[in-house]
PDB file of N, CA and C in Angstrom:
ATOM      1  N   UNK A1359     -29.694   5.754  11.422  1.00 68.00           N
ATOM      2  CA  UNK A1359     -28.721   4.727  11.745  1.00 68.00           C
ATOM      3  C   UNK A1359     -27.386   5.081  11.091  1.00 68.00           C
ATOM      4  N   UNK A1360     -26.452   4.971  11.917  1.00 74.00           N
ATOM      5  CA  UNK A1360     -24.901   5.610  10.993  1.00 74.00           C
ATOM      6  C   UNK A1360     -24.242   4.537  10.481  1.00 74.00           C
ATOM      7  N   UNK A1361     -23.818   4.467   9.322  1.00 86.00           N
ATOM      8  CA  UNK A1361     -23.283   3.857   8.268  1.00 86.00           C
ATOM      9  C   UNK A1361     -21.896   3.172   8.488  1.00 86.00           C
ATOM     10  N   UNK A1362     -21.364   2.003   8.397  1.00 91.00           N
ATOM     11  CA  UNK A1362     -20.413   0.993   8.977  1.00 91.00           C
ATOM     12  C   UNK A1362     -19.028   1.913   8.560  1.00 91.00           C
ATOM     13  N   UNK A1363     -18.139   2.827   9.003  1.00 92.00           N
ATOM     14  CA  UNK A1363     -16.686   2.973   8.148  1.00 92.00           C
ATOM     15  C   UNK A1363     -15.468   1.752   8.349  1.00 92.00           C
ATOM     16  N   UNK A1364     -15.181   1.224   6.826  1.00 94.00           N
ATOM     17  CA  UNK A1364     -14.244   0.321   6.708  1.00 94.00           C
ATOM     18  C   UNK A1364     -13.032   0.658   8.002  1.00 94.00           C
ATOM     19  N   UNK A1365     -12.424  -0.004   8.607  1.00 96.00           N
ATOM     20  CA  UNK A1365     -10.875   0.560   9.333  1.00 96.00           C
ATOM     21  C   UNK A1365      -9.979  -0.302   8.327  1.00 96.00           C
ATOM     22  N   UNK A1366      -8.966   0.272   8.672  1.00 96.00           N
ATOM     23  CA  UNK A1366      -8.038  -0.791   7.790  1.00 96.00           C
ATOM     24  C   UNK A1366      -6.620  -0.251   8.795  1.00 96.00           C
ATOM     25  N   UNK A1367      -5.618  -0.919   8.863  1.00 97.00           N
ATOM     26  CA  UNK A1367      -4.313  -0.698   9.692  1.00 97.00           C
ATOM     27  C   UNK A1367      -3.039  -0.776   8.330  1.00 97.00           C
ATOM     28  N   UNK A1368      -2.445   0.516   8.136  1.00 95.00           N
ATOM     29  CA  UNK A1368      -1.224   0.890   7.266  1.00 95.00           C
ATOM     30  C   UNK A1368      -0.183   0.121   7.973  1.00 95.00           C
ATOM     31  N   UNK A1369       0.442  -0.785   7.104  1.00 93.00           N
ATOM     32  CA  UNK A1369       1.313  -1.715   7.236  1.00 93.00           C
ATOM     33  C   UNK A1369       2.963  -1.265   7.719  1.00 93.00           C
ATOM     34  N   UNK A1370       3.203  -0.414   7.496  1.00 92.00           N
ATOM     35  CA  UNK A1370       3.952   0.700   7.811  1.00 92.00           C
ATOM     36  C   UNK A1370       4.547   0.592   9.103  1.00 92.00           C
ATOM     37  N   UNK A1371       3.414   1.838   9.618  1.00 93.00           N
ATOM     38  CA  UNK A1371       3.268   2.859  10.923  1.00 93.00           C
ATOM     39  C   UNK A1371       2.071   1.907  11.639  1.00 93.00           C
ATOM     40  N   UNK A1372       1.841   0.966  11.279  1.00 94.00           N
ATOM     41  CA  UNK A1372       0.515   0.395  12.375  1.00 94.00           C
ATOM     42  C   UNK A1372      -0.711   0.853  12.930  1.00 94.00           C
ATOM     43  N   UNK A1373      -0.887   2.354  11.967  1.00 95.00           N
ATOM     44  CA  UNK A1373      -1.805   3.368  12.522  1.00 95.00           C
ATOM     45  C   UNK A1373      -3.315   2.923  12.015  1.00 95.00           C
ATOM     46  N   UNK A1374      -4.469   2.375  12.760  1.00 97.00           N
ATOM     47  CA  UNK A1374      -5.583   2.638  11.893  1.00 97.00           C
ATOM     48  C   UNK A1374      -6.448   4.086  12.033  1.00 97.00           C
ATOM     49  N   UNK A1375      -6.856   3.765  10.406  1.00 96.00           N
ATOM     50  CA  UNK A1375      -7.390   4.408   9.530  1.00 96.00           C
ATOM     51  C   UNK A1375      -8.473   4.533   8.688  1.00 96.00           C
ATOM     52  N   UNK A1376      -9.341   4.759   8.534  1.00 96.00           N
ATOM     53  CA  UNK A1376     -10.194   4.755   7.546  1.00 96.00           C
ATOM     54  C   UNK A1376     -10.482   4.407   6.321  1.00 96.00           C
ATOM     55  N   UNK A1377     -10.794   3.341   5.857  1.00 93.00           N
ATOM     56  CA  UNK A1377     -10.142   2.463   4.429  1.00 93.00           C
ATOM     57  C   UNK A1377     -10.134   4.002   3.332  1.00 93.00           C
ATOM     58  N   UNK A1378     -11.011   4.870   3.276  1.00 92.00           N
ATOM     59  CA  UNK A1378     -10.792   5.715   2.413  1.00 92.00           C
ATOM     60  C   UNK A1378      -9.500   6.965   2.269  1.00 92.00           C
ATOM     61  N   UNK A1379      -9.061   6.795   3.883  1.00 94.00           N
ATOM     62  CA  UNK A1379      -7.845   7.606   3.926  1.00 94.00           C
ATOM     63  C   UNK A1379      -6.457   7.150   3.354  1.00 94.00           C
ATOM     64  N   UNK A1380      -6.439   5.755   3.394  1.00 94.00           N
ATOM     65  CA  UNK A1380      -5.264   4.701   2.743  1.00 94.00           C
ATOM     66  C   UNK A1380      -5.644   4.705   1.808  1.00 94.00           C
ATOM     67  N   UNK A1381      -4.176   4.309   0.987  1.00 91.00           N
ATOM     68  CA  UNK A1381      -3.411   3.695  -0.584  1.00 91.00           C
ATOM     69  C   UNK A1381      -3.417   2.654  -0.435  1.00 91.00           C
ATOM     70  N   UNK A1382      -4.472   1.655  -1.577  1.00 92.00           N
ATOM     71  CA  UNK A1382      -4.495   0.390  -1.436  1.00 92.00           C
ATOM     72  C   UNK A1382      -3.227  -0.028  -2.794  1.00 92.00           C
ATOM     73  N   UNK A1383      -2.798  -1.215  -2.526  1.00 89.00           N
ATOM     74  CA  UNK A1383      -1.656  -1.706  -3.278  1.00 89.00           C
ATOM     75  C   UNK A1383      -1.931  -3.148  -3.145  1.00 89.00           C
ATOM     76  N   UNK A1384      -1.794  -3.825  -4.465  1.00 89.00           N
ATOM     77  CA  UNK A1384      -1.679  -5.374  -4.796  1.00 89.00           C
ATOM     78  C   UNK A1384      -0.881  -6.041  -5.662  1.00 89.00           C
ATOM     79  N   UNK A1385      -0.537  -7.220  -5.203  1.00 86.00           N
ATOM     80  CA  UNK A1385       0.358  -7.860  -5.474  1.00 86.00           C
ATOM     81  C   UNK A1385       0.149  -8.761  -6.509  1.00 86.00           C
ATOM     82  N   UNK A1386      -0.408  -8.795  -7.832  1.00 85.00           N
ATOM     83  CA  UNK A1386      -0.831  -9.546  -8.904  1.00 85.00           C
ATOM     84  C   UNK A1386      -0.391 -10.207  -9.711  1.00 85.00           C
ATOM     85  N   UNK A1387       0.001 -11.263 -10.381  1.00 84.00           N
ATOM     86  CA  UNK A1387       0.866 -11.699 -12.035  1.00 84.00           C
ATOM     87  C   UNK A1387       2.396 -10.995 -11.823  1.00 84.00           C
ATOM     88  N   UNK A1388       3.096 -10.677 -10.942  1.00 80.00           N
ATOM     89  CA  UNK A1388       3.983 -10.363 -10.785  1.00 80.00           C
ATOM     90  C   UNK A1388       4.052  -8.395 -11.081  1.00 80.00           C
ATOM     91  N   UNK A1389       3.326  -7.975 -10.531  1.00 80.00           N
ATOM     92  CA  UNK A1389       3.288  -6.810 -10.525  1.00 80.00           C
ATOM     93  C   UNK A1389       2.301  -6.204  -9.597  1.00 80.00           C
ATOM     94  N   UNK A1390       3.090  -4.740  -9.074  1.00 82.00           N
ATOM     95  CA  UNK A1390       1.991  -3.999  -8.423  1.00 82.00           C
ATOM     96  C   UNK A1390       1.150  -3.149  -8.796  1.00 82.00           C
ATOM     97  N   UNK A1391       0.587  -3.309  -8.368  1.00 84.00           N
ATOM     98  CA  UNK A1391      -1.388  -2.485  -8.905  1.00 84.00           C
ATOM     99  C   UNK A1391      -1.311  -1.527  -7.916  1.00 84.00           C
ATOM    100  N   UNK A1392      -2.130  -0.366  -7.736  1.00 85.00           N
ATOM    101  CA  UNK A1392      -2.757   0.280  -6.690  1.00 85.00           C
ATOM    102  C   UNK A1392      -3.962   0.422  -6.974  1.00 85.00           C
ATOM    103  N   UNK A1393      -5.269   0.820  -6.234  1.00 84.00           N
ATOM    104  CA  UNK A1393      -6.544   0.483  -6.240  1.00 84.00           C
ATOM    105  C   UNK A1393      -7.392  -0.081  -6.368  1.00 84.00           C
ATOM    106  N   UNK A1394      -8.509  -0.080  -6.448  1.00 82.00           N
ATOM    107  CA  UNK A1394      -9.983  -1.017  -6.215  1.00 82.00           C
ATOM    108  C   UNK A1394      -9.193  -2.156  -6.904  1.00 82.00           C
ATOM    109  N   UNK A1395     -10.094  -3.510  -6.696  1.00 83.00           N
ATOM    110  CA  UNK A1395     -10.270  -4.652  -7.356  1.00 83.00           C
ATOM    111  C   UNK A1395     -10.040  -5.815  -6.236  1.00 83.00           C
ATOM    112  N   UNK A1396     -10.226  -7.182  -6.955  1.00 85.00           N
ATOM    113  CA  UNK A1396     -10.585  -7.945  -5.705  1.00 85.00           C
ATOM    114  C   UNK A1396      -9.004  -8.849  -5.622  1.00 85.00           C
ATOM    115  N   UNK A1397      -9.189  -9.849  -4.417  1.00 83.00           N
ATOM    116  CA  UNK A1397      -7.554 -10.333  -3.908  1.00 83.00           C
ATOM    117  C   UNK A1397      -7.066  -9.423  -2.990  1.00 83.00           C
ATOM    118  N   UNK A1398      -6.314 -10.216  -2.305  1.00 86.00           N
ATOM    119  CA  UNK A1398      -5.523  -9.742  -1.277  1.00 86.00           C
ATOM    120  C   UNK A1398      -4.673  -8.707  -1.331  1.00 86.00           C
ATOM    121  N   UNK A1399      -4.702  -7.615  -0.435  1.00 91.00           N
ATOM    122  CA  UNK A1399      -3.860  -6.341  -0.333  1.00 91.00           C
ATOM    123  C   UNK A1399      -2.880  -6.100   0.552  1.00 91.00           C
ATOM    124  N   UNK A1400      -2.358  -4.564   0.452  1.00 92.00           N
ATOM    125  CA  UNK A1400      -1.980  -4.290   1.447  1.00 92.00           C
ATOM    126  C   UNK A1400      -2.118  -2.436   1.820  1.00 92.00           C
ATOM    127  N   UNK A1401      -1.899  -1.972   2.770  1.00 94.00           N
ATOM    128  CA  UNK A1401      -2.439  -0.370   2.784  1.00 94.00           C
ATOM    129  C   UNK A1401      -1.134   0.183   3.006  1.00 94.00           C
ATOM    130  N   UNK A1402      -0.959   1.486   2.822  1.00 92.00           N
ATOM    131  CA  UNK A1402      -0.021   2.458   3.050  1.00 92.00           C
ATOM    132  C   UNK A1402      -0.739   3.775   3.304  1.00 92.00           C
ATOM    133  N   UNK A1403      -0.086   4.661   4.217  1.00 92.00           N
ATOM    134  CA  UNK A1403      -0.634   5.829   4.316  1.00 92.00           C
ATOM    135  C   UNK A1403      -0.083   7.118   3.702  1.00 92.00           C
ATOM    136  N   UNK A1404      -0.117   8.214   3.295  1.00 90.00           N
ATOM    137  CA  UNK A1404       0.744   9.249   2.479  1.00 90.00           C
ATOM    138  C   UNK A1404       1.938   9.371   3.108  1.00 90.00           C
ATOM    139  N   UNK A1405       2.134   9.465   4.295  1.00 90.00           N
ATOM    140  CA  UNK A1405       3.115   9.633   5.372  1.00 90.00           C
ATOM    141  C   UNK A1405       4.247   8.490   4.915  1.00 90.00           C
ATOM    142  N   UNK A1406       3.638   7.385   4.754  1.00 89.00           N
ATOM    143  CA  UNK A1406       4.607   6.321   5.138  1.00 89.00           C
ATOM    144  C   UNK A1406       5.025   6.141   3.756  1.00 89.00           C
ATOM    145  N   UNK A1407       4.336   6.788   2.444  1.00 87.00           N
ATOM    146  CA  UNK A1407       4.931   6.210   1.166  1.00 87.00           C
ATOM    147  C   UNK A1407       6.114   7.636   1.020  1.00 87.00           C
ATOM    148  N   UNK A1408       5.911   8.626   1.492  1.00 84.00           N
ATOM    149  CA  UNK A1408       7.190   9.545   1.664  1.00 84.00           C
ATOM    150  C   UNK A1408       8.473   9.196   2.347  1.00 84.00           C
ATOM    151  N   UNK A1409       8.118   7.796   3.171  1.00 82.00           N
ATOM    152  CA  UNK A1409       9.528   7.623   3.907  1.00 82.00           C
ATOM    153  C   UNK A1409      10.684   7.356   3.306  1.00 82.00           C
ATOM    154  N   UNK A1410      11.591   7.061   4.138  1.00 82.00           N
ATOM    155  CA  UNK A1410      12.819   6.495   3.461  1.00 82.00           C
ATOM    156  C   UNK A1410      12.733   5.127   2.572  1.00 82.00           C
ATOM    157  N   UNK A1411      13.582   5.367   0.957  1.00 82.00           N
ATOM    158  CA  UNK A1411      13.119   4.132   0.427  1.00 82.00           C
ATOM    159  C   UNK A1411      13.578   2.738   1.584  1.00 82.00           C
ATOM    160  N   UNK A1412      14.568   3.108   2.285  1.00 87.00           N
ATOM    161  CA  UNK A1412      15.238   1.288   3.211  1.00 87.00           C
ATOM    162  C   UNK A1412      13.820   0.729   3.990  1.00 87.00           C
ATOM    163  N   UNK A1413      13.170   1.668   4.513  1.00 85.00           N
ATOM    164  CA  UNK A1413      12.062   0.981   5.093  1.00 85.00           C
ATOM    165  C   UNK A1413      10.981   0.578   4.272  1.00 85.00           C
ATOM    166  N   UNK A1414      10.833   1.246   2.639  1.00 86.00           N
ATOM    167  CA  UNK A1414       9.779   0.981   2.262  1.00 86.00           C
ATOM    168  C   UNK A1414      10.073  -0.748   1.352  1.00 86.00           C
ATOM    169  N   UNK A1415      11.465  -0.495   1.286  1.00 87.00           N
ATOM    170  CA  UNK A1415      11.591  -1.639   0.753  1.00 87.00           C
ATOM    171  C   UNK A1415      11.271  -3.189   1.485  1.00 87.00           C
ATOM    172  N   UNK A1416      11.725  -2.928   2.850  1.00 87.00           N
ATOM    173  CA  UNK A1416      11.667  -4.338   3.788  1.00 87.00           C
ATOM    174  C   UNK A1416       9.979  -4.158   3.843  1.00 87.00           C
ATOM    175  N   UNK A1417       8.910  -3.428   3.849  1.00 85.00           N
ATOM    176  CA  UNK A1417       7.672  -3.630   4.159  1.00 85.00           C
ATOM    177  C   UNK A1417       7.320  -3.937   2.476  1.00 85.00           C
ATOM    178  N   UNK A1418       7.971  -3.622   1.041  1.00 85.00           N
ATOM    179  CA  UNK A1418       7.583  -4.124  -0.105  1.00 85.00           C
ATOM    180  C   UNK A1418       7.693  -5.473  -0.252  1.00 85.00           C
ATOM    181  N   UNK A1419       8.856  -5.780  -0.215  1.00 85.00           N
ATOM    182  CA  UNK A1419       9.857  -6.705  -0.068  1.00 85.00           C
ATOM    183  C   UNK A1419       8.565  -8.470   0.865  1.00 85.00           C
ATOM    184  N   UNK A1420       8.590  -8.048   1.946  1.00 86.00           N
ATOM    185  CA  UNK A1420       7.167  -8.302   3.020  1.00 86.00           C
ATOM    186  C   UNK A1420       5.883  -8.613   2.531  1.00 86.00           C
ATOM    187  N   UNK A1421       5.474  -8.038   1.572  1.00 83.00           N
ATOM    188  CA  UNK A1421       3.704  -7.820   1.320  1.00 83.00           C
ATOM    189  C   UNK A1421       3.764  -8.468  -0.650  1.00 83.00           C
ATOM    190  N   UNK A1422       5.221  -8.441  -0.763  1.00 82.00           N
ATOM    191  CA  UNK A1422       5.021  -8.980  -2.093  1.00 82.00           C
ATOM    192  C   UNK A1422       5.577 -10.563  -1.990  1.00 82.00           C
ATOM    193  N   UNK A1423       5.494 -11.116  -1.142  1.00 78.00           N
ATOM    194  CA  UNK A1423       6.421 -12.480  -0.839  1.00 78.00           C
ATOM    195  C   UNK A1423       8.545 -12.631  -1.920  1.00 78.00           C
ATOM    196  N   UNK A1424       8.863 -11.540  -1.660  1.00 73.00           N
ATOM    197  CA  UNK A1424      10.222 -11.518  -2.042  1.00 73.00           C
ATOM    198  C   UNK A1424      10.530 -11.392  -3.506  1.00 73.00           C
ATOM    199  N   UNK A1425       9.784 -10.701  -4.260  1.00 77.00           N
ATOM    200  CA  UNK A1425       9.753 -10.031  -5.657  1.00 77.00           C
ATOM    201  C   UNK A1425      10.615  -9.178  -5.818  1.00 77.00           C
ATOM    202  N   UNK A1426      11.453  -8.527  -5.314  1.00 75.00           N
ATOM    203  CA  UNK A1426      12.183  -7.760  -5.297  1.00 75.00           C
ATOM    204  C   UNK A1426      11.496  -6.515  -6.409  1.00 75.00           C
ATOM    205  N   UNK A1427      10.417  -6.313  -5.920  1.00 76.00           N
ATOM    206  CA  UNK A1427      10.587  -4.607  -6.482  1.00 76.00           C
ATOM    207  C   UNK A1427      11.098  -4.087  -6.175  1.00 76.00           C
ATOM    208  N   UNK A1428      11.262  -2.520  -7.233  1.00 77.00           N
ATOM    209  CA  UNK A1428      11.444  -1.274  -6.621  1.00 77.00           C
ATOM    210  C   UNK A1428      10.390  -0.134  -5.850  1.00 77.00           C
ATOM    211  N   UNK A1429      11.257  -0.439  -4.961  1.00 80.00           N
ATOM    212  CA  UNK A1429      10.175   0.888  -4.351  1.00 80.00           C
ATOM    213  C   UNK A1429       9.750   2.260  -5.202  1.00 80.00           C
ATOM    214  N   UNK A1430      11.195   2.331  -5.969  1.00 78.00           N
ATOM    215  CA  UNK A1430      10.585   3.497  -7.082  1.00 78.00           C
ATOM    216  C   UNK A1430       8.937   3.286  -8.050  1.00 78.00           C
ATOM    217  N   UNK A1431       8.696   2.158  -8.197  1.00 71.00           N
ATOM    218  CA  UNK A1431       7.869   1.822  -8.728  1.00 71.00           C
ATOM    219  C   UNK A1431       6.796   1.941  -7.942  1.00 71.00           C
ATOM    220  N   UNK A1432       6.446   1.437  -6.145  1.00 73.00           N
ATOM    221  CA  UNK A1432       5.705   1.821  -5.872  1.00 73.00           C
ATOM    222  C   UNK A1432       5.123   3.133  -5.735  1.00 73.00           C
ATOM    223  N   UNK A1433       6.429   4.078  -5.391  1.00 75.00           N
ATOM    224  CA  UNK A1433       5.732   6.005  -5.154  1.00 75.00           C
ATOM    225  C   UNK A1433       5.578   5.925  -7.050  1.00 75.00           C
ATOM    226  N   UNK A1434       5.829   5.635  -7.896  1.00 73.00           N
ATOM    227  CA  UNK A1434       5.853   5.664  -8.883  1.00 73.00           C
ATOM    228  C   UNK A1434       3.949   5.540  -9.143  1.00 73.00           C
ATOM    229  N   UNK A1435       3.762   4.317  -9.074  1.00 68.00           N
ATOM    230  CA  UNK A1435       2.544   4.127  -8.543  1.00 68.00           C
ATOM    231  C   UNK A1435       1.518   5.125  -8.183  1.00 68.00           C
ATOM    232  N   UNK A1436       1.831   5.510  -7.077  1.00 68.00           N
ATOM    233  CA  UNK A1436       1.235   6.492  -6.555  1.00 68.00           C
ATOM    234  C   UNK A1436       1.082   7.662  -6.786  1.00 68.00           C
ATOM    235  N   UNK A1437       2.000   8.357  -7.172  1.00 67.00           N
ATOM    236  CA  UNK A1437       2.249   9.790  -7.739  1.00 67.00           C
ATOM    237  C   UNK A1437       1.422  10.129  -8.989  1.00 67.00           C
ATOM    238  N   UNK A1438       1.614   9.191  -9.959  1.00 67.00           N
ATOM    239  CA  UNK A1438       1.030   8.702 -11.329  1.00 67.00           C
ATOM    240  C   UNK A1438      -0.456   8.757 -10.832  1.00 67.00           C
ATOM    241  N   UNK A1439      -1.579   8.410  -9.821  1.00 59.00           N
ATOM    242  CA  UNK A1439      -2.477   8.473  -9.752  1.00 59.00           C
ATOM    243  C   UNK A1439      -3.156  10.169  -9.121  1.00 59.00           C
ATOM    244  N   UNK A1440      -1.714  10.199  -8.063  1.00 59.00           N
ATOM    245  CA  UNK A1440      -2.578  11.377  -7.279  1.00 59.00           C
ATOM    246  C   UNK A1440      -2.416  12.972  -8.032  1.00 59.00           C
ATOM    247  N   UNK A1441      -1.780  12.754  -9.166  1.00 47.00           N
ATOM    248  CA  UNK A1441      -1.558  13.999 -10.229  1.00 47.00           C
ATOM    249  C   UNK A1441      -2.660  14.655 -11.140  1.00 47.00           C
TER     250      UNK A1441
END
């Protein structure tokens, strides 16, 4: 019997994906997290966290209800893990 794969859709580019191929990111105590744990998320794909910061900001901006991060903080985020 073959085994259920999560999909999940990158908030981005609208592309689905494979929950294991996405960067999960959360919105917590006023800060962003990336990976496991429970509460509401949001996904990004490698592609889309390379984009231009103007777009990453209106989809941060979006998924954090108007926190005004920096997007530096999110590839910040990310980089910091995938090293």
């Amino acid at each position: 019997m073959a085994k259920n794969i999560p999909i999940r859709t990158c908030v981005c580019c609208r592309n689905k994906l494979s929950q294991a191929s996405l960067n999960r990111f959360r919105y917590i105590n006023h800060a962003l997290e990336y990976g496991k744990g429970k509460g509401r998320s949001f996904y990004l794909c490698d592609d889309c966290i390379k984009k231009d910061d103007k777009i990453l900001k209106k989809i941060l901006d979006k998924h954090t209800k108007g926190a005004n991060l920096s997007v530096s903080s999110l590839k910040e985020k990310f980089l910091d893990v995938k090293c």
